[in-house]
Amino acid sequence: MSVLFEFARTTASLLFRQAYTERPDMAKEVKEKPKRAKRLSLGVGGALVELPADERQGWANPLEFVLSCIGYAVGIGNVWRFPYLVYRNGGGAFLIPFVLMLLTMGLPIFFLELIVGQYVGLGPTEAYARMAPAFQGLGYCTIVVIALVTIYYMVIISWTLFYTFASFSSKLAWAYCDNEFNSPNCYSSLQDAECRAERPDLVYYNRSCMGIEAFCRSFGLASNLSDPTHCYKVGGNGPGIELRHLYNRTLSSEEFYNDYVLGIRDAKWEDWGGMRWELLGCISLAWLVCYLCLIKGIQSVGKVVYFTALFPYFVLIAFMIRGATLEGAVDGILWYISPRWSYLMDARVWADAASQVFYSLGIGCGSLVTLASYSSFSNNCHRDAVFVTLTNLLTSVFAGFVTFSVMGFLMNQMNLPIEEVVRSETGLAFIVYPEAVVQMPLSNLWAVLFFLMLFILGLGSQFAGVQAISCAIMDVRPDLRPHESRVILVVCALGWLLSLPMLCNGGIYLFTLMDWNTASWAVLLIGFAELVLPAWFYGCGRLLHNLAEMQMNFGPLLRAYWRLSWTLLAPATCLGVFIYQMYTYRTASFGDYKFPVWADVIGILIGLSTLAPMPIFFCYHLWRGPRDWSLLKPSSSWGPAKKASTPERSSSTASVDKQQHEGGVSNPAFLPDSQA
């Protein structure tokens, strides 16, 4: 009887599957109680196949993948870091090295990461280990980088959330000098305008309105009532001295950022002070929002990115329209698009362009490999790589127009040369923008929109980072995939816990140390390794053959471009910029505060920790053996996530997926060395 029962069950199962193959629409009519051990997946041709519960999920459609890449690559750095580098490196002339670095280094690495992730359908830790066992540590290097970046990047997001909440106050605190944390040297452009409106000879000094005569006398100078913007030497000899040059004037927005948001005051490395409880609440909320958006893994983030990737563009367009109508905006834009060609002779400009390419695209961090691993096997990742890179470039350029229109307005309002408007890249977002916003009509509305945009931009980049870490864990432990939400919860909780020291009064010093040494010089070597492994050891021939398997066939010109980029241009660029950065390396600092030597040592160790997995795993494989060239060749488990589409695809999906899950992937794409 048991034999007959088993035969009947098997026959019914086959008939059931065949019925769904012929009529896929019946899948919507029949509902079964989901089992914990199994799940159904719609295979090619409409066949429902039974997959293990720990099988990887995928994007619902290619658009979700593209938007996720845009949300990851287009972040806060496009809004503040790129305009700041343009500002520091010759205006429009900076676009030339930036575009060249993008084409010779950024796009090739970006495309390579998508290829590796999509082809093998795994995160960086497993993908690189299967491509060449000796390079197993490369995947872990990228995970260490993205883990460190995710921890301190969320601190920036907590600042944006802090400012968002502060923007709802009827009186924007950063616009005034009457707060308890303000110093006598605090300067408020709004309060200065109020003084002058009351009486033309009044100026704002020492947190009160003071007559120009008394002001100049306090510095041993004389005044001229017909010129209330200058003081003169006694006797009237010599040119007038501008008031802002007589004392170390500090903007109210700068004091708000340093002394209230960060709470630095007298904090040092030796004494970090207490916890900033407001920031603790903000970062807790930020991590909670991040977890809720990722609670169902790739399924939930695929829906969230429709908002997080697109909303910032609406805000940028609104700011562009508003900025273009401000007085002085044209001067700022003209400065932005006017190139200063002499800057191109400075090697630092080219190094800044290379670092911005890595920072902006997010390459060398493993997140792109992770995002691509959830794509369908035949997705056109070449088109996606070009589109996302181009979108990133155009967004940066457009954000530059927005930024410099606002800077032109601020230059006009404060009567300052544009060279003195910005002091640092973080200052652009948290000092210059807030200073400009308060002088606009409906200042609260623009402040909320701006900081909410920064929050969403930062959160979009965080999704890929958290996903990369959780994916690496589940690739090593596939049995945890049914508990993906718990894995993500643990990742978010640990990220929250490890970010707590950076919320103290002196936490900005640790933040600066990590930012200085994590995603800077070390990531260049990781990018170099990501190029050398596929292009030199695996072979461009194999790589292009794998692309053909994924239904991406290139003509002779494109094949030659990618070969040249992967084997020569991109590796040489990475190595050249790394050598230059080492030659000109200087230790971390924050403003005028120089870090102690032991802190600099910690910073260098943080950078080295991102590279440590590579030699560790290489030595491990040498010790474990075999000690031959097989360590630099694909392992037996290397192969496509799915076989190329064939008429028999629907009947073979389950067996292929099962082989992949068990580590014995069938590898029809593998070519012998003679054919590579």
XYZ file of C-alpha atoms in Angstrom:
676
model
C 0.000 0.000 0.000
C 2.819 2.419 0.796
C 4.328 1.794 -2.631
C 0.985 2.498 -4.363
C 0.511 5.612 -2.245
C 3.967 6.876 -3.120
C 3.362 6.183 -6.838
C 0.022 8.036 -6.733
C 1.580 11.012 -4.916
C 4.437 11.263 -7.421
C 2.080 10.972 -10.422
C -0.234 13.659 -9.018
C 2.723 15.934 -8.392
C 3.916 15.564 -11.975
C 0.421 16.149 -13.405
C 0.006 19.178 -11.127
C 3.293 20.657 -12.325
C 2.475 19.941 -15.980
C -0.911 21.647 -15.618
C 0.771 24.774 -14.311
C 3.282 24.649 -17.152
C 0.475 24.667 -19.735
C -1.720 27.184 -17.890
C 0.364 29.554 -15.742
C -2.674 31.703 -15.030
C -4.050 28.926 -12.814
C -1.399 29.875 -10.283
C -3.555 32.797 -9.258
C -6.598 30.609 -8.704
C -5.102 27.922 -6.495
C -3.842 28.795 -3.052
C -1.881 26.419 -0.906
C -0.877 26.744 2.676
C 2.782 27.802 2.618
C 5.253 25.368 4.111
C 8.260 26.453 6.052
C 10.573 24.006 4.341
C 9.588 24.772 0.725
C 8.495 27.632 -1.467
C 7.262 27.982 -5.055
C 9.085 30.028 -7.666
C 7.901 30.968 -11.129
C 10.548 29.670 -13.494
C 11.202 30.509 -17.129
C 8.304 29.435 -19.301
C 5.825 29.893 -16.476
C 6.514 26.593 -14.721
C 6.181 26.527 -10.972
C 9.173 24.761 -9.487
C 9.775 23.780 -5.907
C 12.794 25.471 -4.347
C 14.398 25.100 -0.921
C 13.255 27.598 1.678
C 16.815 28.884 1.971
C 16.989 29.778 -1.734
C 17.931 33.351 -2.612
C 15.178 35.726 -3.619
C 15.448 38.179 -6.513
C 14.262 41.534 -7.807
C 10.636 41.633 -8.900
C 11.713 43.436 -12.094
C 14.867 45.010 -13.600
C 13.692 48.526 -12.700
C 13.960 47.764 -8.975
C 17.592 46.774 -9.489
C 18.406 49.955 -11.425
C 16.685 52.163 -8.833
C 18.519 50.350 -6.027
C 21.849 51.002 -7.765
C 20.902 54.664 -8.244
C 19.802 54.940 -4.612
C 23.124 53.416 -3.539
C 25.421 55.360 -5.884
C 23.618 58.717 -5.787
C 23.964 59.817 -2.193
C 24.877 62.676 0.090
C 28.320 62.906 -1.541
C 26.761 64.095 -4.802
C 25.089 67.018 -3.037
C 27.940 68.233 -0.851
C 31.251 66.484 -1.687
C 31.244 66.902 -5.467
C 30.354 70.644 -5.377
C 32.984 71.174 -2.683
C 35.688 69.481 -4.789
C 34.661 71.570 -7.797
C 34.902 74.633 -5.556
C 38.373 73.624 -4.331
C 39.812 72.462 -7.648
C 39.279 75.092 -10.284
C 35.551 75.201 -10.939
C 34.447 73.654 -14.236
C 38.004 72.451 -14.958
C 37.482 69.719 -12.352
C 34.928 68.046 -14.624
C 37.676 67.000 -17.050
C 39.663 64.758 -14.655
C 36.433 63.586 -13.039
C 34.912 62.376 -16.328
C 38.209 60.780 -17.421
C 38.526 58.943 -14.096
C 34.902 57.871 -14.414
C 35.505 56.330 -17.853
C 38.915 54.782 -17.225
C 38.405 53.532 -13.668
C 34.920 54.044 -12.233
C 32.754 52.503 -14.950
C 35.053 49.468 -15.552
C 35.061 48.525 -11.851
C 31.330 49.242 -11.534
C 30.552 46.981 -14.519
C 32.897 44.244 -13.279
C 31.195 44.106 -9.897
C 27.800 43.759 -11.565
C 29.102 40.971 -13.822
C 30.554 38.953 -10.960
C 27.448 39.281 -8.785
C 24.945 38.558 -11.556
C 26.849 35.646 -13.079
C 27.391 33.615 -9.933
C 24.339 34.859 -8.024
C 26.249 35.264 -4.763
C 27.633 38.038 -2.594
C 31.305 39.102 -2.725
C 32.606 36.720 -0.047
C 31.505 33.593 -1.932
C 31.810 34.982 -5.469
C 35.502 35.896 -5.275
C 36.333 32.749 -3.300
C 34.917 30.603 -6.119
C 36.530 32.684 -8.867
C 39.974 32.062 -7.310
C 40.427 30.527 -3.837
C 43.591 32.582 -3.243
C 41.468 35.733 -3.501
C 38.852 34.635 -0.974
C 39.947 37.462 1.305
C 39.028 40.053 -1.328
C 35.329 39.542 -0.675
C 35.861 39.921 3.051
C 37.886 43.107 2.452
C 34.871 44.663 0.738
C 32.604 43.578 3.596
C 34.939 45.099 6.204
C 34.940 48.375 4.225
C 31.167 48.539 3.828
C 30.665 47.564 7.485
C 32.861 50.434 8.700
C 31.333 52.887 6.219
C 27.810 51.825 7.193
C 28.572 52.463 10.864
C 29.912 56.001 10.513
C 27.712 56.947 7.547
C 24.633 56.469 9.720
C 26.062 59.137 12.040
C 25.813 61.628 9.159
C 22.227 60.514 8.611
C 21.485 61.163 12.290
C 22.736 64.735 11.804
C 20.345 65.233 8.886
C 17.506 63.890 11.021
C 18.489 66.257 13.849
C 18.325 69.226 11.470
C 15.027 67.989 10.025
C 13.405 68.048 13.456
C 15.002 71.417 14.273
C 13.524 72.818 11.041
C 10.008 72.457 12.433
C 10.734 75.058 15.120
C 9.106 78.427 14.483
C 12.511 80.031 15.082
C 15.435 78.306 13.317
C 18.020 78.173 16.092
C 21.055 78.150 13.784
C 20.079 81.580 12.407
C 20.532 83.437 15.726
C 23.231 84.112 18.295
C 20.967 84.286 21.345
C 21.330 80.609 22.265
C 23.128 79.558 25.420
C 25.899 77.836 23.461
C 26.772 80.885 21.332
C 30.076 82.732 21.891
C 30.707 86.530 21.915
C 32.212 86.217 18.412
C 29.025 84.708 17.006
C 27.699 86.487 13.916
C 24.114 86.285 12.674
C 23.372 87.822 9.296
C 19.679 88.111 10.244
C 20.364 89.912 13.506
C 22.922 92.144 11.798
C 20.251 93.099 9.227
C 17.812 93.823 12.079
C 20.365 96.139 13.700
C 20.980 98.045 10.465
C 17.239 98.299 9.838
C 16.855 99.925 13.267
C 19.690 102.387 12.596
C 22.141 102.447 9.670
C 25.217 102.989 11.898
C 24.516 99.926 14.057
C 26.384 96.634 13.634
C 25.878 93.247 15.308
C 28.743 92.439 17.676
C 29.098 90.563 20.971
C 25.517 89.268 20.633
C 24.012 92.773 20.617
C 23.602 95.852 18.431
C 26.511 98.283 18.772
C 27.190 101.647 17.161
C 29.908 101.673 14.527
C 31.825 104.346 16.459
C 31.933 102.289 19.682
C 32.746 99.148 17.694
C 35.759 100.677 15.943
C 36.935 102.347 19.160
C 37.034 98.923 20.924
C 39.703 97.884 18.399
C 41.636 101.159 18.682
C 40.354 102.441 15.359
C 38.287 105.321 14.119
C 34.988 105.235 12.255
C 33.362 107.074 9.401
C 29.614 107.427 9.759
C 29.260 107.636 5.983
C 30.826 104.157 5.691
C 29.428 101.848 8.417
C 31.078 98.746 6.873
C 34.706 99.761 7.584
C 36.916 101.003 10.373
C 39.903 103.297 9.800
C 43.245 103.927 11.410
C 43.285 106.910 13.723
C 44.146 109.918 11.640
C 42.390 108.631 8.555
C 45.546 107.357 6.850
C 45.307 104.173 4.821
C 42.397 102.208 3.386
C 39.434 101.113 5.456
C 39.384 97.717 7.173
C 36.314 95.548 6.730
C 34.556 94.726 9.989
C 34.771 90.971 9.431
C 38.583 91.205 9.361
C 38.810 92.794 12.809
C 37.883 89.674 14.792
C 37.437 85.968 14.324
C 33.779 86.108 13.328
C 31.987 82.762 13.524
C 28.701 82.166 11.739
C 25.766 81.285 13.959
C 25.127 78.211 11.784
C 28.712 77.063 12.367
C 28.409 77.388 16.137
C 25.078 75.574 16.000
C 26.725 72.664 14.122
C 29.916 72.438 16.179
C 28.740 73.381 19.668
C 25.135 72.203 19.694
C 24.663 69.387 17.168
C 28.101 67.823 17.707
C 28.598 69.329 21.165
C 32.385 69.558 20.701
C 33.187 72.619 22.826
C 36.275 71.583 24.864
C 36.228 67.866 23.982
C 39.561 66.257 23.062
C 40.790 62.768 22.278
C 41.727 62.376 25.930
C 38.273 63.528 27.115
C 35.298 62.884 24.838
C 32.747 64.273 27.246
C 29.224 62.903 27.575
C 26.656 61.439 25.236
C 24.638 63.695 22.914
C 21.235 62.266 23.789
C 19.440 64.055 20.974
C 21.754 62.405 18.446
C 21.237 59.066 20.167
C 17.506 59.384 19.596
C 18.036 60.417 15.965
C 20.394 57.570 15.133
C 18.106 55.081 16.867
C 15.217 56.275 14.709
C 17.403 56.147 11.590
C 18.435 52.533 12.230
C 14.825 51.612 12.997
C 13.622 53.097 9.696
C 16.432 51.294 7.884
C 15.438 47.967 9.446
C 11.740 48.401 8.682
C 12.562 49.159 5.038
C 14.683 46.005 4.822
C 12.562 43.761 7.030
C 11.610 41.479 4.119
C 15.001 41.684 2.475
C 15.179 42.313 -1.224
C 11.386 42.177 -1.563
C 10.792 45.203 0.663
C 13.780 47.277 -0.436
C 12.719 46.784 -4.056
C 9.517 48.697 -3.279
C 11.072 51.357 -1.041
C 13.614 52.443 -3.668
C 10.829 53.775 -5.892
C 10.563 56.582 -3.328
C 14.120 56.881 -1.973
C 15.725 56.985 -5.436
C 13.284 59.426 -7.052
C 12.174 61.832 -4.295
C 15.564 63.627 -4.025
C 15.334 64.632 -7.685
C 12.045 66.437 -7.096
C 13.631 68.352 -4.202
C 16.755 69.191 -6.237
C 14.601 70.487 -9.090
C 12.592 72.608 -6.628
C 15.838 74.002 -5.155
C 17.185 74.700 -8.641
C 14.077 76.708 -9.530
C 14.206 78.579 -6.223
C 17.978 79.082 -6.359
C 17.887 80.485 -9.895
C 15.535 83.253 -8.724
C 17.756 84.369 -5.831
C 19.789 87.545 -6.031
C 23.403 86.758 -6.883
C 22.645 83.223 -8.152
C 24.020 84.036 -11.614
C 27.395 85.026 -10.127
C 27.672 81.708 -8.339
C 26.710 79.689 -11.438
C 29.168 81.632 -13.621
C 31.931 80.856 -11.125
C 30.918 77.164 -11.257
C 31.053 76.810 -15.047
C 34.164 78.963 -15.534
C 37.177 76.630 -15.719
C 40.542 77.583 -14.239
C 42.825 75.557 -16.471
C 45.952 75.984 -14.357
C 44.480 73.622 -11.757
C 44.794 70.704 -14.198
C 48.580 70.807 -13.712
C 48.120 69.967 -10.019
C 48.279 66.222 -9.305
C 46.048 66.694 -6.258
C 43.132 67.645 -8.525
C 43.381 64.309 -10.332
C 43.681 62.430 -7.051
C 40.570 64.202 -5.756
C 38.725 63.218 -8.939
C 39.697 59.564 -8.462
C 38.666 59.550 -4.798
C 35.321 61.148 -5.694
C 34.695 58.425 -8.310
C 35.146 55.721 -5.655
C 33.153 57.700 -3.085
C 30.322 58.559 -5.465
C 29.844 55.210 -7.227
C 30.454 53.160 -4.090
C 32.838 50.771 -5.852
C 35.183 48.513 -3.919
C 32.640 48.001 -1.132
C 30.901 44.777 -2.236
C 27.425 46.323 -2.295
C 27.165 46.323 -6.089
C 28.115 42.644 -6.221
C 25.369 41.974 -3.703
C 22.715 43.995 -5.544
C 23.587 42.323 -8.867
C 23.452 38.862 -7.316
C 19.674 39.246 -7.002
C 19.242 40.072 -10.708
C 17.999 37.602 -13.276
C 20.758 35.729 -15.087
C 20.047 37.373 -18.446
C 19.638 40.934 -17.138
C 21.525 43.474 -19.269
C 23.878 44.725 -16.559
C 26.033 46.455 -19.190
C 23.174 48.818 -19.977
C 22.497 49.254 -16.250
C 26.157 50.065 -15.464
C 26.334 52.738 -18.167
C 22.949 54.199 -17.200
C 23.661 54.374 -13.453
C 27.142 55.837 -14.006
C 25.762 58.459 -16.387
C 22.930 59.245 -13.944
C 25.470 59.648 -11.168
C 27.538 62.065 -13.259
C 24.564 64.168 -14.358
C 23.192 64.270 -10.802
C 26.536 65.547 -9.509
C 26.686 68.239 -12.198
C 23.069 69.251 -11.569
C 23.663 69.366 -7.797
C 26.590 71.668 -8.568
C 24.268 74.136 -10.294
C 21.930 74.031 -7.288
C 24.785 74.479 -4.817
C 26.514 77.342 -6.586
C 23.274 79.237 -7.184
C 22.781 79.153 -3.402
C 26.445 80.041 -2.780
C 26.136 83.003 -5.142
C 23.134 84.206 -3.175
C 24.965 83.784 0.122
C 28.026 85.570 -1.254
C 25.798 88.483 -2.211
C 23.979 88.585 1.137
C 27.081 88.340 3.321
C 29.278 90.533 1.125
C 31.951 87.839 1.047
C 34.128 86.576 -1.817
C 33.072 83.108 -2.870
C 36.441 81.681 -1.762
C 35.505 82.426 1.876
C 31.983 81.012 1.848
C 32.881 77.324 2.348
C 35.498 75.875 4.685
C 34.868 72.118 4.432
C 32.701 69.574 2.648
C 30.579 68.860 5.726
C 30.394 72.602 6.291
C 28.744 72.946 2.880
C 25.791 70.810 3.974
C 25.474 71.814 7.625
C 26.732 75.419 7.648
C 26.389 77.050 4.226
C 23.020 75.559 3.248
C 21.382 76.326 6.628
C 22.804 79.864 6.454
C 21.308 80.345 2.996
C 17.959 78.760 3.823
C 17.174 81.191 6.647
C 17.398 84.093 4.219
C 14.803 82.643 1.864
C 11.047 83.196 2.136
C 9.336 80.193 3.766
C 12.666 79.226 5.316
C 11.197 76.433 7.442
C 9.726 74.708 4.401
C 13.003 74.808 2.456
C 14.947 73.641 5.507
C 12.635 70.636 6.008
C 12.802 69.726 2.320
C 16.585 70.022 2.145
C 17.407 67.957 5.226
C 14.704 65.410 4.473
C 16.310 65.002 1.050
C 19.716 64.425 2.664
C 18.160 61.896 5.038
C 16.562 59.940 2.179
C 19.728 60.111 0.057
C 21.756 58.723 2.943
C 19.202 56.057 3.769
C 19.161 54.875 0.145
C 22.911 54.298 0.307
C 22.583 52.470 3.631
C 20.171 49.887 2.220
C 22.845 48.406 -0.035
C 25.416 48.402 2.769
C 23.211 46.530 5.245
C 22.087 44.190 2.470
C 25.724 43.414 1.556
C 26.589 42.495 5.153
C 23.490 40.343 5.695
C 23.986 38.690 2.286
C 27.584 37.783 3.188
C 26.345 36.142 6.382
C 23.638 34.170 4.597
C 25.972 33.084 1.803
C 28.193 31.480 4.433
C 25.154 30.176 6.330
C 22.382 29.473 3.745
C 20.263 27.923 6.491
C 19.716 31.452 7.843
C 17.893 32.662 4.718
C 14.434 31.747 6.079
C 15.332 34.029 9.028
C 16.576 36.938 6.899
C 14.649 39.545 8.877
C 16.386 38.422 12.078
C 19.796 38.550 10.403
C 19.092 42.116 9.241
C 17.889 43.011 12.748
C 21.171 41.782 14.243
C 23.190 43.712 11.628
C 21.258 46.919 12.351
C 21.524 46.431 16.116
C 25.301 45.934 15.928
C 25.633 48.961 13.639
C 23.678 51.035 16.153
C 25.796 49.784 19.058
C 29.153 50.403 17.336
C 28.136 53.935 16.322
C 27.477 55.057 19.916
C 31.044 56.340 20.613
C 30.680 58.778 17.692
C 27.666 60.364 19.413
C 29.705 61.715 22.330
C 30.894 65.323 22.458
C 34.238 64.299 20.984
C 32.814 61.557 18.788
C 33.476 63.649 15.681
C 37.173 62.851 16.117
C 36.574 59.100 15.785
C 34.201 59.806 12.890
C 36.906 61.842 11.131
C 39.491 59.133 11.763
C 37.298 56.438 10.206
C 36.274 58.575 7.252
C 39.896 59.580 6.661
C 41.267 56.030 6.542
C 38.413 53.726 5.492
C 36.984 54.747 2.126
C 40.132 56.488 0.907
C 43.576 55.004 0.240
C 42.744 51.439 1.268
C 39.751 51.112 -1.063
C 42.023 51.924 -4.034
C 43.972 48.700 -3.428
C 40.722 46.768 -3.103
C 39.571 48.211 -6.427
C 42.922 47.233 -7.954
C 42.465 43.638 -6.734
C 38.895 43.560 -8.067
C 40.326 44.371 -11.499
C 43.371 42.089 -11.408
C 41.460 38.965 -10.383
C 38.911 38.844 -13.241
C 41.054 40.504 -15.928
C 44.466 38.919 -15.311
C 43.917 35.634 -13.485
C 40.410 34.623 -14.560
C 40.958 36.084 -18.020
C 39.124 38.579 -20.202
C 38.298 35.776 -22.630
C 36.351 33.882 -19.988
C 34.750 37.098 -18.784
C 33.478 38.059 -22.234
C 32.274 34.486 -22.758
C 30.335 34.721 -19.482
C 28.758 37.941 -20.739
C 27.676 36.136 -23.903
C 26.084 33.460 -21.724
C 24.113 36.205 -20.025
C 22.990 37.308 -23.505
C 25.289 40.365 -23.705
C 27.233 40.214 -26.961
C 29.600 43.060 -27.848
C 31.066 44.167 -31.143
C 34.835 44.374 -31.727
C 35.056 48.008 -30.586
C 33.340 47.448 -27.231
C 35.278 44.245 -26.599
C 38.528 46.112 -27.221
C 37.469 48.966 -24.907
C 36.616 46.647 -22.027
C 39.768 44.576 -22.504
C 41.935 47.697 -22.468
C 40.090 49.188 -19.480
C 40.117 46.036 -17.357
C 43.670 44.927 -18.068
C 45.532 48.232 -18.293
C 43.768 51.598 -17.869
C 41.776 50.969 -14.682
C 44.516 49.029 -12.782
C 47.160 51.613 -13.740
C 44.883 54.460 -12.623
C 44.100 52.832 -9.266
C 47.747 52.068 -8.588
C 48.937 55.507 -9.706
C 46.462 57.356 -7.506
C 47.303 55.082 -4.545
C 51.031 55.815 -4.931
C 50.339 59.541 -5.113
C 48.130 59.421 -2.004
C 50.836 57.566 -0.086
C 53.438 60.083 -1.235
C 51.324 63.031 -0.091
C 49.695 61.311 2.898
C 48.996 63.465 5.912
C 47.436 62.443 9.177
C 43.836 63.181 10.085
C 42.720 66.454 11.623
C 39.490 68.266 12.408
C 39.577 71.998 11.808
C 42.565 73.378 13.690
C 42.710 70.424 16.081
C 45.601 68.032 15.426
C 45.177 64.450 16.575
C 47.715 62.835 18.923
C 50.148 60.326 17.424
C 48.449 57.339 19.049
C 45.136 58.347 17.460
C 46.805 58.546 14.052
C 48.165 55.034 14.606
C 44.635 53.814 15.324
C 43.469 55.446 12.095
C 46.169 53.712 10.043
C 45.272 50.386 11.703
C 41.616 50.965 10.737
C 42.709 51.379 7.116
C 44.924 48.279 7.267
C 42.093 46.242 8.798
C 40.158 46.628 5.542
C 43.082 44.997 3.675
C 43.986 42.371 6.279
C 41.595 39.601 5.062
C 43.441 39.328 1.729
C 46.846 38.164 3.029
C 45.214 36.192 5.860
C 43.082 34.059 3.535
C 45.925 33.750 1.014
C 48.235 32.336 3.702
C 45.437 30.076 4.933
C 44.946 28.534 1.481
C 48.707 28.099 1.052
C 48.866 26.284 4.380
C 45.791 24.205 3.622
C 46.936 23.347 0.090
C 47.197 22.432 -2.640
C 50.182 24.726 -3.158
C 49.910 25.121 -6.900
C 48.394 27.343 -9.581
C 44.920 25.977 -8.913
C 44.604 28.582 -6.137
C 44.507 31.235 -8.847
C 41.960 29.441 -11.018
C 38.183 29.022 -10.667
C 37.135 26.340 -8.216
C 34.770 23.516 -9.126
C 31.904 25.403 -7.505
C 32.364 28.459 -9.736
C 29.631 28.800 -12.301
C 26.485 30.571 -13.391
C 23.663 31.122 -10.944
C 21.377 29.531 -13.516
C 21.999 27.785 -16.787
C 21.496 29.736 -19.969
C 17.884 29.800 -21.131
C 16.973 26.705 -23.137
C 13.711 24.946 -24.052
C 14.395 22.538 -21.195
C 14.894 25.380 -18.734
C 11.633 24.938 -16.891
C 12.278 21.295 -16.132
C 15.836 21.792 -14.972
C 15.582 24.821 -12.749
C 15.143 22.950 -9.517
C 18.094 20.646 -10.109
C 20.424 23.524 -10.976
C 19.368 25.530 -7.931
C 19.803 22.477 -5.759
C 23.337 21.956 -7.073
C 24.172 25.563 -6.326
C 22.791 25.286 -2.824
C 24.850 22.175 -2.165
C 28.054 23.761 -3.460
C 28.408 21.562 -6.535
C 27.356 23.973 -9.239
C 27.335 22.664 -12.758
C 29.622 24.964 -14.717
C 28.932 24.897 -18.476
C 30.458 28.375 -18.729
C 33.897 27.251 -17.571
C 36.493 27.366 -20.326
C 39.833 25.584 -20.265
C 42.905 27.794 -20.142
C 43.556 27.174 -23.807
C 40.248 28.795 -24.771
C 40.336 31.748 -22.370
